[in-house]
Coordinates of C-alpha atoms in Angstrom, one line a residue:
Chain A
X223 CA 134.9 106.2 120.7
X224 CA 136.7 102.9 121.2
X225 CA 134.3 100.0 121.3
X226 CA 135.1 97.6 124.0
X227 CA 134.1 94.0 124.0
X228 CA 132.7 93.0 127.3
X229 CA 133.0 89.6 128.8
X230 CA 129.8 88.8 130.6
X231 CA 127.7 85.9 131.7
X232 CA 124.2 85.3 131.0
X233 CA 121.5 82.8 131.8
X234 CA 119.1 82.1 129.1
X235 CA 116.2 79.6 128.8
X236 CA 117.7 76.2 128.3
X237 CA 116.5 74.0 125.5
X238 CA 116.6 70.7 127.4
X239 CA 113.2 69.3 128.3
X240 CA 114.4 66.5 130.5
X241 CA 112.5 66.7 133.8
X242 CA 114.1 69.3 136.0
X243 CA 116.5 70.6 133.5
X244 CA 116.1 74.2 132.5
X245 CA 113.7 74.9 135.4
X246 CA 116.3 75.2 138.1
X247 CA 116.4 78.9 138.8
X248 CA 113.4 81.0 137.9
X249 CA 110.3 80.9 135.7
X250 CA 111.8 81.0 132.3
X251 CA 110.5 84.4 131.3
X252 CA 112.5 85.8 134.2
X253 CA 115.6 84.0 133.3
X254 CA 117.1 85.8 130.4
X255 CA 117.8 89.3 131.6
X256 CA 120.4 88.2 134.2
X257 CA 123.1 90.1 132.4
X258 CA 126.0 91.3 134.4
X259 CA 128.2 93.9 132.9
X260 CA 129.8 97.0 134.3
X261 CA 129.6 99.7 131.7
X262 CA 127.7 100.0 128.5
X263 CA 129.5 99.0 125.4
X264 CA 127.6 101.2 123.0
X265 CA 127.4 104.9 122.3
X266 CA 124.3 105.3 124.4
X267 CA 124.0 108.3 126.6
X268 CA 125.3 107.6 130.1
X269 CA 122.8 107.9 132.9
X270 CA 120.2 105.5 131.5
X271 CA 120.8 102.7 133.8
X272 CA 120.6 99.1 132.9
X273 CA 117.3 98.0 134.2
X274 CA 117.9 94.3 133.9
X275 CA 119.4 93.9 137.4
X276 CA 116.7 96.0 139.0
X277 CA 113.8 94.3 137.2
X278 CA 114.4 90.9 138.6
X279 CA 113.7 90.9 142.3
X280 CA 114.6 87.2 142.7
X281 CA 117.7 87.3 140.6
X282 CA 120.7 85.8 142.3
X283 CA 123.3 88.2 143.7
X284 CA 125.2 89.9 141.0
X285 CA 128.4 88.2 140.0
X286 CA 131.7 90.0 140.1
X287 CA 133.2 90.7 136.8
X288 CA 136.3 88.5 136.1
X289 CA 135.1 85.8 138.5
X290 CA 134.3 82.7 136.6
X291 CA 130.6 82.0 136.4
X292 CA 129.2 79.8 139.2
X293 CA 126.7 78.2 137.0
X294 CA 127.3 74.8 135.4
X295 CA 128.4 75.1 131.8
X296 CA 125.3 73.2 130.7
X297 CA 123.2 76.2 131.7
X298 CA 125.2 78.6 129.6
X299 CA 123.3 78.6 126.3
X300 CA 124.4 78.9 122.8
X301 CA 124.4 82.6 123.1
X302 CA 127.7 82.5 124.8
X303 CA 129.1 80.3 122.1
X304 CA 127.8 82.9 119.7
X305 CA 129.7 85.6 121.4
X306 CA 132.9 83.6 121.3
X307 CA 132.2 83.1 117.6
X308 CA 132.1 86.8 117.1
X309 CA 135.3 87.3 119.1
X310 CA 136.9 84.6 117.0
X311 CA 135.8 86.4 113.9
X312 CA 137.3 89.6 115.0
X313 CA 140.6 87.8 115.6
X314 CA 140.3 86.2 112.3
X315 CA 139.9 89.5 110.6
X316 CA 143.2 90.5 111.9
X317 CA 144.7 87.2 110.9
X318 CA 143.2 87.6 107.5
X319 CA 145.0 90.9 107.0
X320 CA 148.2 89.0 107.2
X321 CA 147.4 85.8 105.4
X322 CA 144.4 86.8 103.3
X323 CA 145.4 84.6 100.5
X324 CA 145.1 81.5 102.6
X325 CA 141.6 82.3 103.6
X326 CA 138.4 81.8 101.7
X327 CA 136.4 84.4 99.7
X328 CA 134.0 85.0 102.6
X329 CA 136.8 85.9 105.0
X330 CA 138.3 88.2 102.3
X331 CA 135.0 90.0 102.2
X332 CA 135.3 90.6 105.9
X333 CA 138.7 92.1 105.4
X334 CA 137.5 94.6 102.8
X335 CA 134.4 95.6 104.8
X336 CA 135.6 95.3 108.3
X337 CA 132.5 96.8 109.9
X338 CA 130.3 94.1 108.6
X339 CA 129.0 92.0 111.5
X340 CA 130.9 94.2 113.9
X341 CA 127.7 95.6 115.4
X342 CA 125.5 92.6 115.7
X343 CA 125.5 91.5 119.3
X344 CA 126.6 94.9 120.7
X345 CA 124.8 95.6 124.0
X346 CA 122.1 98.3 123.9
X347 CA 121.0 100.3 126.9
X348 CA 117.3 99.7 127.4
X349 CA 114.4 100.6 129.7
X350 CA 111.4 98.5 130.6
X351 CA 108.1 98.9 128.9
X352 CA 104.5 98.4 130.1
X353 CA 103.7 97.2 126.6
X354 CA 105.8 94.1 127.0
X355 CA 104.1 90.7 126.8
X356 CA 104.3 88.7 130.0
X357 CA 103.9 85.0 131.0
X358 CA 105.5 83.6 127.9
X359 CA 108.6 81.5 127.7
X360 CA 111.2 83.2 125.4
X361 CA 112.4 81.5 122.3
X362 CA 116.2 81.0 122.7
X363 CA 118.5 83.5 121.1
X364 CA 119.9 80.6 119.0
X365 CA 116.5 79.8 117.5
X366 CA 115.5 83.4 117.0
X367 CA 118.7 84.1 115.1
X368 CA 119.1 80.9 113.0
X369 CA 115.5 80.2 112.0
X370 CA 114.6 83.1 109.8
X371 CA 112.6 84.0 106.7
X372 CA 114.6 86.6 104.9
X373 CA 114.3 85.6 101.2
X374 CA 116.9 88.1 100.0
X375 CA 119.4 85.7 101.7
X376 CA 117.9 82.4 100.7
X377 CA 114.6 80.5 100.9
X378 CA 115.6 78.1 103.7
X379 CA 115.3 79.0 107.3
X380 CA 119.0 78.5 108.1
X381 CA 120.3 80.4 105.1
X382 CA 119.9 84.1 106.3
X383 CA 122.1 83.4 109.3
X384 CA 124.8 82.1 107.0
X385 CA 124.4 84.5 104.1
X386 CA 123.4 87.9 105.7
X387 CA 127.0 88.7 106.9
X388 CA 127.6 91.0 104.0
X389 CA 124.7 93.3 104.7
X390 CA 126.3 96.7 105.2
X391 CA 124.6 98.0 108.3
X392 CA 126.8 101.1 108.6
X393 CA 126.6 103.8 107.3
X394 CA 122.8 103.5 107.1
X395 CA 120.1 106.0 106.4
X396 CA 116.3 105.9 106.2
X397 CA 114.7 108.1 103.6
X398 CA 111.3 109.7 104.4
X399 CA 109.3 110.4 101.2
X400 CA 105.8 111.1 100.0
X401 CA 103.1 113.0 101.9
X402 CA 105.3 114.8 104.4
X403 CA 106.0 118.4 105.0
X404 CA 109.6 118.0 103.8
X405 CA 111.2 114.8 102.7
X406 CA 114.3 114.1 104.7
X407 CA 116.8 111.4 105.6
X408 CA 117.5 110.0 109.1
X409 CA 120.8 108.6 110.0
X410 CA 120.7 105.3 112.0
X411 CA 122.7 106.8 114.8
X412 CA 120.1 109.6 115.2
X413 CA 117.3 107.2 115.2
X414 CA 118.9 105.1 117.9
X415 CA 119.0 108.2 120.1
X416 CA 115.6 109.6 119.2
X417 CA 113.8 107.9 122.2
X418 CA 114.9 105.6 125.0
X419 CA 115.1 102.0 123.7
X420 CA 112.5 99.7 125.3
X421 CA 112.5 96.0 126.0
X422 CA 109.4 94.6 124.4
X423 CA 108.6 90.9 124.5
X424 CA 106.2 90.0 121.7
X425 CA 104.7 86.9 120.4
X426 CA 105.7 86.4 116.8
X427 CA 103.4 84.4 114.5
X428 CA 104.5 83.4 111.0
X429 CA 102.0 82.9 108.3
X430 CA 103.6 79.5 107.9
X431 CA 102.0 78.4 111.2
X432 CA 105.0 78.6 113.5
X433 CA 105.6 81.0 116.3
X434 CA 108.2 82.4 118.6
X435 CA 108.4 84.8 121.6
X436 CA 111.0 87.4 121.1
X437 CA 112.4 90.1 123.3
X438 CA 112.7 93.0 120.9
X439 CA 114.4 96.4 121.5
X440 CA 113.0 99.6 120.1
X441 CA 110.4 102.3 120.6
X442 CA 106.9 102.8 119.2
X443 CA 106.9 103.6 115.5
X444 CA 104.5 106.5 116.3
X445 CA 107.4 108.4 118.0
X446 CA 109.3 108.2 114.7
X447 CA 106.2 109.1 112.6
X448 CA 105.8 112.3 114.7
X449 CA 109.3 113.3 113.6
X450 CA 108.4 112.9 110.0
X451 CA 105.6 115.6 110.0
X452 CA 103.2 113.6 107.8
X453 CA 100.5 115.6 105.9
X454 CA 96.9 115.0 106.7
X455 CA 96.6 113.3 103.4
X456 CA 99.0 110.5 104.5
X457 CA 96.7 107.5 105.1
X458 CA 99.2 104.7 104.6
X459 CA 102.9 103.9 105.1
X460 CA 105.1 101.9 102.9
X461 CA 108.3 100.3 104.1
X462 CA 111.1 99.5 101.6
X463 CA 113.8 97.1 102.5
X464 CA 117.4 97.2 101.5
X465 CA 118.0 95.6 98.2
X466 CA 121.3 95.0 96.4
X467 CA 121.6 91.9 94.3
X468 CA 125.3 91.8 94.7
X469 CA 124.9 91.5 98.5
X470 CA 121.8 89.5 98.3
X471 CA 122.6 87.1 95.5
X472 CA 120.2 84.5 96.9
X473 CA 117.2 86.7 96.1
X474 CA 117.0 85.3 92.6
X475 CA 116.2 81.8 93.8
X476 CA 112.5 82.5 94.0
X477 CA 111.5 84.2 90.7
X478 CA 108.0 84.9 91.9
X479 CA 109.2 87.8 94.1
X480 CA 109.9 91.3 93.0
X481 CA 112.5 93.2 94.9
X482 CA 112.9 95.4 96.9
X483 CA 110.8 93.9 99.6
X484 CA 107.9 96.2 100.2
X485 CA 105.4 96.2 103.1
X486 CA 102.7 98.6 104.3
X487 CA 100.4 99.6 107.1
X488 CA 97.4 101.8 107.5
X489 CA 98.3 105.0 109.3
X490 CA 96.3 104.1 112.4
X491 CA 98.0 100.7 112.5
X492 CA 101.4 102.3 112.3
X493 CA 100.4 104.8 115.0
X494 CA 99.3 102.0 117.4
X495 CA 101.8 102.0 120.3
X496 CA 102.4 98.2 119.8
X497 CA 103.9 98.8 116.4
X498 CA 107.6 98.8 117.2
X499 CA 110.5 100.5 115.4
X500 CA 113.1 97.8 116.2
X501 CA 116.8 98.0 116.6
X502 CA 117.7 95.0 118.7
X503 CA 116.7 91.8 120.3
X504 CA 117.8 90.1 123.5
X505 CA 119.1 93.5 124.6
X506 CA 121.6 93.6 121.7
X507 CA 121.9 95.1 118.3
X508 CA 119.9 93.1 115.7
X509 CA 121.8 90.4 114.0
X510 CA 121.8 91.0 110.2
X511 CA 119.5 88.0 109.6
X512 CA 116.9 89.5 111.8
X513 CA 116.6 92.7 109.8
X514 CA 119.5 94.8 110.9
X515 CA 119.9 97.7 111.5
X516 CA 116.3 98.8 111.6
X517 CA 113.0 97.0 111.1
X518 CA 109.5 97.2 112.3
X519 CA 107.6 94.6 114.4
X520 CA 103.9 94.4 114.2
X521 CA 103.0 91.7 116.7
X522 CA 99.3 91.2 115.8
X523 CA 100.1 90.5 112.1
X524 CA 101.8 87.6 110.4
X525 CA 105.6 88.0 110.5
X526 CA 106.0 89.0 106.8
X527 CA 104.2 92.3 107.5
X528 CA 107.2 93.3 109.7
X529 CA 109.6 94.7 107.1
X530 CA 113.3 94.2 107.8
X531 CA 116.4 96.3 107.0
X532 CA 114.3 99.4 106.1
X533 CA 115.9 102.0 103.9
X534 CA 112.8 104.1 103.1
X535 CA 109.4 105.0 104.6
X536 CA 106.9 106.5 102.2
X537 CA 103.7 108.3 103.4
X538 CA 101.0 107.7 100.9
X539 CA 97.4 108.6 100.3
X540 CA 96.5 105.1 99.0
X541 CA 97.3 101.5 99.9
X542 CA 100.8 100.6 98.8
X543 CA 101.7 97.5 96.8
X544 CA 103.2 94.9 99.2
X545 CA 105.5 92.0 98.2
X546 CA 103.7 88.9 99.3
X547 CA 100.3 90.3 98.4
X548 CA 101.7 90.9 94.9
X549 CA 103.0 87.3 94.6
X550 CA 99.9 85.6 96.0
X551 CA 96.9 87.9 96.6
X552 CA 94.7 84.9 97.5
X553 CA 97.2 83.7 100.1
X554 CA 98.5 86.9 101.6
X555 CA 96.2 89.8 102.2
X556 CA 97.2 93.4 102.8
X557 CA 96.1 93.3 106.4
X558 CA 97.3 89.8 107.2
X559 CA 96.2 90.1 110.8
X560 CA 96.7 86.8 112.8
X561 CA 93.3 85.2 112.6
X562 CA 92.6 81.6 113.5
X563 CA 89.3 81.8 111.6
X564 CA 90.8 82.5 108.2
X565 CA 92.8 79.5 106.8
X566 CA 95.7 80.0 104.4
X567 CA 94.6 78.2 101.2
X568 CA 97.2 75.5 101.8
X569 CA 97.1 75.1 105.6
X570 CA 95.0 75.8 108.6
X571 CA 95.8 78.9 110.8
X572 CA 93.8 77.5 113.8
X573 CA 97.0 76.2 115.5
X574 CA 100.7 77.0 115.4
X575 CA 104.0 75.2 116.2
X576 CA 106.0 77.0 118.9
X577 CA 109.7 77.0 117.8
X578 CA 112.1 75.4 120.2
X579 CA 109.6 73.4 122.1
X580 CA 109.8 69.7 122.3
X581 CA 107.9 68.0 119.5
X582 CA 105.1 66.8 121.6
X583 CA 104.5 70.3 123.1
X584 CA 104.9 72.4 120.0
X585 CA 101.3 72.6 118.9
X586 CA 99.2 75.4 120.4
X587 CA 96.0 77.3 119.6
X588 CA 96.5 80.5 117.6
X589 CA 94.9 83.5 119.3
X590 CA 92.9 86.2 117.5
X591 CA 95.3 89.1 116.7
X592 CA 98.0 86.9 118.1
X593 CA 96.7 87.6 121.6
X594 CA 96.7 91.4 121.2
X595 CA 93.0 91.9 120.5
X596 CA 92.5 94.2 123.5
X597 CA 94.9 96.7 122.0
X598 CA 94.1 96.4 118.3
X599 CA 90.7 94.9 117.7
X600 CA 89.1 98.4 117.6
X601 CA 91.2 99.3 114.6
X602 CA 89.1 96.9 112.5
X603 CA 85.6 97.5 113.9
X604 CA 83.1 97.3 111.2
X605 CA 85.4 95.4 108.8
X606 CA 84.8 91.9 107.5
X607 CA 88.1 90.3 108.4
X608 CA 87.2 87.2 106.3
X609 CA 87.1 89.5 103.2
X610 CA 89.8 91.9 104.3
X611 CA 92.2 89.2 105.5
Chain B
X271 CA 126.8 32.9 100.5
X272 CA 127.3 31.1 103.7
X273 CA 124.3 31.1 106.1
X274 CA 126.4 32.5 109.0
X275 CA 127.4 35.5 106.8
X276 CA 123.8 36.1 105.9
X277 CA 122.8 36.2 109.6
X278 CA 125.5 38.7 110.3
X279 CA 124.5 40.8 107.3
X280 CA 120.9 40.7 108.3
X281 CA 121.7 42.0 111.7
X282 CA 123.7 44.8 110.2
X283 CA 120.9 45.8 107.8
X284 CA 118.5 45.8 110.8
X285 CA 120.7 48.1 112.7
X286 CA 121.2 50.3 109.6
X287 CA 117.5 50.6 109.0
X288 CA 116.8 51.4 112.7
X289 CA 119.5 54.0 112.8
X290 CA 117.5 56.9 111.6
X291 CA 114.8 56.2 114.2
X292 CA 117.3 55.7 117.0
X293 CA 119.1 58.9 116.1
X294 CA 115.8 60.7 116.0
X295 CA 114.8 59.3 119.4
X296 CA 118.3 60.2 120.8
X297 CA 118.0 63.8 119.5
X298 CA 114.4 64.1 120.8
X299 CA 115.5 63.1 124.3
X300 CA 118.4 65.6 124.2
X301 CA 116.0 68.2 122.7
X302 CA 118.4 68.5 119.8
X303 CA 115.9 68.3 116.9
X304 CA 116.4 71.9 115.9
X305 CA 114.1 74.9 116.1
X306 CA 111.2 73.1 114.6
X307 CA 111.2 69.4 115.9
X308 CA 107.9 68.5 114.2
X309 CA 109.2 69.4 110.8
X310 CA 112.5 67.6 111.5
X311 CA 110.7 64.4 112.5
X312 CA 108.5 64.6 109.4
X313 CA 111.5 65.2 107.2
X314 CA 113.6 62.4 108.6
X315 CA 110.9 59.7 108.6
X316 CA 109.8 60.7 105.1
X317 CA 113.3 60.8 103.6
X318 CA 114.2 57.5 105.2
X319 CA 111.1 55.9 103.7
X320 CA 112.0 57.3 100.3
X321 CA 115.6 56.2 100.3
X322 CA 114.8 52.7 101.7
X323 CA 112.3 52.4 98.9
X324 CA 115.0 53.3 96.4
X325 CA 117.4 50.7 97.9
X326 CA 114.7 48.0 97.7
X327 CA 114.1 48.9 94.0
X328 CA 117.9 48.7 93.4
X329 CA 118.1 45.1 94.4
X330 CA 116.8 43.6 91.2
X331 CA 119.0 45.6 88.8
X332 CA 122.1 45.0 91.0
X333 CA 121.4 41.3 91.2
X334 CA 121.3 41.1 87.4
X335 CA 124.9 42.2 87.3
X336 CA 126.1 38.8 88.4
X337 CA 124.5 35.5 89.6
X338 CA 126.8 35.6 92.5
X339 CA 124.7 38.5 93.9
X340 CA 121.6 36.5 94.1
X341 CA 121.6 36.5 97.9
X342 CA 120.6 40.2 97.8
X343 CA 117.0 39.1 97.2
X344 CA 117.0 37.9 100.9
X345 CA 117.0 41.5 102.0
X346 CA 114.3 42.9 99.8
X347 CA 111.4 42.0 102.1
X348 CA 113.2 43.5 105.1
X349 CA 113.8 46.8 103.3
X350 CA 110.2 46.9 102.0
X351 CA 108.9 46.4 105.5
X352 CA 111.1 49.2 106.8
X353 CA 109.8 51.4 104.0
X354 CA 106.3 50.8 105.3
X355 CA 107.4 51.3 108.9
X356 CA 108.9 54.7 108.2
X357 CA 106.0 55.7 105.9
X358 CA 103.7 54.9 108.8
X359 CA 105.8 57.0 111.2
X360 CA 105.7 59.8 108.7
X361 CA 102.0 59.6 108.4
X362 CA 101.6 59.5 112.2
X363 CA 103.7 62.7 112.4
X364 CA 101.1 64.4 110.2
X365 CA 98.2 62.9 112.1
X366 CA 99.6 63.6 115.6
X367 CA 102.0 66.5 115.5
X368 CA 100.4 68.5 112.7
X369 CA 96.7 67.6 112.8
X370 CA 96.8 66.9 116.6
X371 CA 94.6 63.8 115.9
X372 CA 91.8 66.2 115.3
X373 CA 89.3 64.5 113.0
X374 CA 88.1 67.8 111.6
X375 CA 91.6 69.0 110.8
X376 CA 92.4 65.7 109.2
X377 CA 89.3 65.9 107.1
X378 CA 90.1 69.4 105.9
X379 CA 93.7 68.4 105.1
X380 CA 92.4 65.4 103.1
X381 CA 90.0 67.5 101.0
X382 CA 92.1 70.6 100.6
X383 CA 95.8 69.7 100.5
X384 CA 97.0 67.8 97.5
X385 CA 100.4 66.8 98.9
X386 CA 98.6 65.2 101.8
X387 CA 96.2 63.4 99.5
X388 CA 99.2 62.1 97.5
X389 CA 101.0 61.0 100.7
X390 CA 98.1 59.1 102.1
X391 CA 97.7 57.5 98.6
X392 CA 101.3 56.3 98.8
X393 CA 100.7 54.8 102.2
X394 CA 97.6 53.0 101.0
X395 CA 99.5 51.6 98.1
X396 CA 102.2 50.3 100.5
X397 CA 99.7 48.8 102.9
X398 CA 98.7 45.7 100.9
X399 CA 102.3 45.0 100.1
X400 CA 103.2 45.0 103.7
X401 CA 100.2 42.9 104.6
X402 CA 101.1 40.2 102.0
X403 CA 104.8 40.1 102.9
X404 CA 104.7 36.8 104.7
X405 CA 105.8 33.6 103.2
X406 CA 102.4 32.2 104.0
X407 CA 100.8 35.0 102.0
X408 CA 103.0 34.3 99.0
X409 CA 102.1 30.6 99.1
X410 CA 98.4 31.3 99.6
X411 CA 98.3 33.8 96.7
X412 CA 100.6 32.0 94.3
X413 CA 103.8 33.5 93.0
X414 CA 102.2 35.0 89.9
X415 CA 99.4 36.9 91.7
X416 CA 101.8 37.9 94.4
X417 CA 104.2 39.3 91.8
X418 CA 101.5 41.2 90.0
X419 CA 100.2 42.8 93.3
X420 CA 103.7 43.8 94.3
X421 CA 104.2 45.7 91.0
X422 CA 102.3 48.4 93.0
X423 CA 105.6 49.4 94.5
X424 CA 106.4 51.2 91.3
X425 CA 103.2 53.2 91.6
X426 CA 104.0 53.9 95.2
X427 CA 107.5 55.1 94.3
X428 CA 106.0 57.5 91.7
X429 CA 103.3 58.8 94.0
X430 CA 105.8 59.3 96.8
X431 CA 107.9 61.4 94.4
X432 CA 104.9 63.5 93.4
X433 CA 104.0 63.9 97.1
X434 CA 107.5 65.3 97.8
X435 CA 107.4 67.7 94.9
X436 CA 104.0 69.0 95.9
X437 CA 105.1 69.4 99.5
X438 CA 108.1 71.7 98.8
X439 CA 107.7 75.3 97.7
X440 CA 107.7 75.9 94.0
X441 CA 111.3 76.4 92.8
X442 CA 112.9 74.3 95.6
X443 CA 114.8 71.4 94.1
X444 CA 115.3 69.2 97.1
X445 CA 113.3 66.3 95.6
X446 CA 115.5 66.2 92.5
X447 CA 118.1 63.5 93.7
X448 CA 115.4 61.0 94.7
X449 CA 113.5 61.7 91.5
X450 CA 116.6 61.0 89.4
X451 CA 117.4 57.8 91.2
X452 CA 113.8 56.5 91.2
X453 CA 113.4 57.2 87.5
X454 CA 116.7 55.5 86.7
X455 CA 115.7 52.4 88.7
X456 CA 112.4 52.3 87.0
X457 CA 113.8 52.9 83.5
X458 CA 116.5 50.2 83.9
X459 CA 113.8 47.5 84.3
X460 CA 112.5 47.3 80.7
X461 CA 116.1 47.3 79.6
X462 CA 116.9 44.4 81.8
X463 CA 113.8 42.6 80.7
X464 CA 114.9 43.1 77.1
X465 CA 118.4 41.7 77.7
X466 CA 116.9 38.8 79.6
X467 CA 114.6 38.0 76.6
X468 CA 117.5 38.2 74.2
X469 CA 119.4 35.7 76.3
X470 CA 116.5 33.3 76.5
X471 CA 115.9 33.5 72.7
X472 CA 119.6 32.9 72.1
X473 CA 119.6 29.9 74.3
X474 CA 116.5 28.6 72.6
X475 CA 118.1 29.1 69.1
X476 CA 121.3 27.4 70.3
X477 CA 119.2 24.4 71.6
X478 CA 117.4 24.3 68.3
X479 CA 120.6 24.1 66.3
X480 CA 122.0 21.3 68.5
X481 CA 118.6 19.5 68.4

């Protein structure tokens, strides 16, 4: 099927904090889904309608396609620039085929693996979810996609966005191993179609004491686990991330880490409906730096528990080794539930800095289980979370 | 150097030293401090203090290149005070944006986090230097005592360097350029002193021969 690139207009939370600015239209958590586009761009089954327009009762009347947007350019956020950037890159790829010699090595890589980056930003068809978090202002797409911890692509926050372009997100398969009836392999396209993709806004709390609010796209990991037929002896899950030193040549910068990146969950944690098998954010395919093409999101745990770019899921009868726990057992526990009462040895976890907020408004109180205690506290009844941090 | 030139230069140095702060303020108003503004403010104020400190330490060696550069000494106090100014802003960033002026958090930071202990130590080392920066203080203390006290700037430079290394993640090399420059500026001092001594001795010998 030919992929068509859709021109569309969106309104996203604005960064400006000058009085009045960015508050013109709607409460900010209602702002982002005002997406107008006629037909879906992806291979999603037709018939699943785009809920965005329906879900916003106060949304301004839909704009006609082709008509220039009637919002001031200052309200169009970086996301639109990003799309233009993608379009430019597609154009460049064509140009590179002609004059490859004149272009740098990075562009050359694009020519030889033309599907790289082609998917990030593709629209996904989604349905609403009762498990979404409400009442939070979304972190901008710009910040969500340029402020990342993805050490395979560099230790600085801005590096993954610059370096992850070479991650080959197609073809992509996920191996199922260990205590299952029959080991098998899922293709990413099959996983995308397994269940309707839901919009789930979650708070995201990093162990480094910063936080975001991200509109993820995916479905509960439990739906996937059911397809894997785990044996009763399967008590834990291990997630292994993509690793290729040729693609991720920045991974050597921190010698203390052993690759591939490994994370794990207890079976009941993995089966909790909040645990999200994630394919997208902001209604679109995950950008590579956010863990494309498939990752998990465990919103009540510190961010590093949410493994990115997963290539294998192992069902195990005992607790798997996990990357950060291996490199610093006293700093990063296996559970790593967000817990304001247990300090990291080098800093306090009582408060956090909300990314994208003005400097005087960044600091906020960290909530137990990142605010998801109602849904998950029962998983840990009887456990001493100071000991099993 | 003519007085009028000096006035113009002083104004330019003032503007130059205020630039990082003005730029920071401008970006804060436009909400353009990046995803993590608190970290950006901490980083800009800290780095400005470090590099101004290095510039101040460079004045003595550069002056020794030629007697015609003697006027540079007129800028050292200004640079030093700006170092203290930015170091104070840097510390306020920690106290306000990171600790939220919460006494308990500050206490925990000061007992548990070595990079913070080293940072506060640096500020405490700079404090008496800033306090005795007036001409009145120099006169009151006497040049010799004043000079001795202001040798503390070397210690402050070193402790700032250690603070920076302890702050970054192990394996991250961002403090390397400052470290290199600082160590060079410190190492060049004994060499200069030795050259100076040789000159004085030679002059003395020359006088003895003539006498």
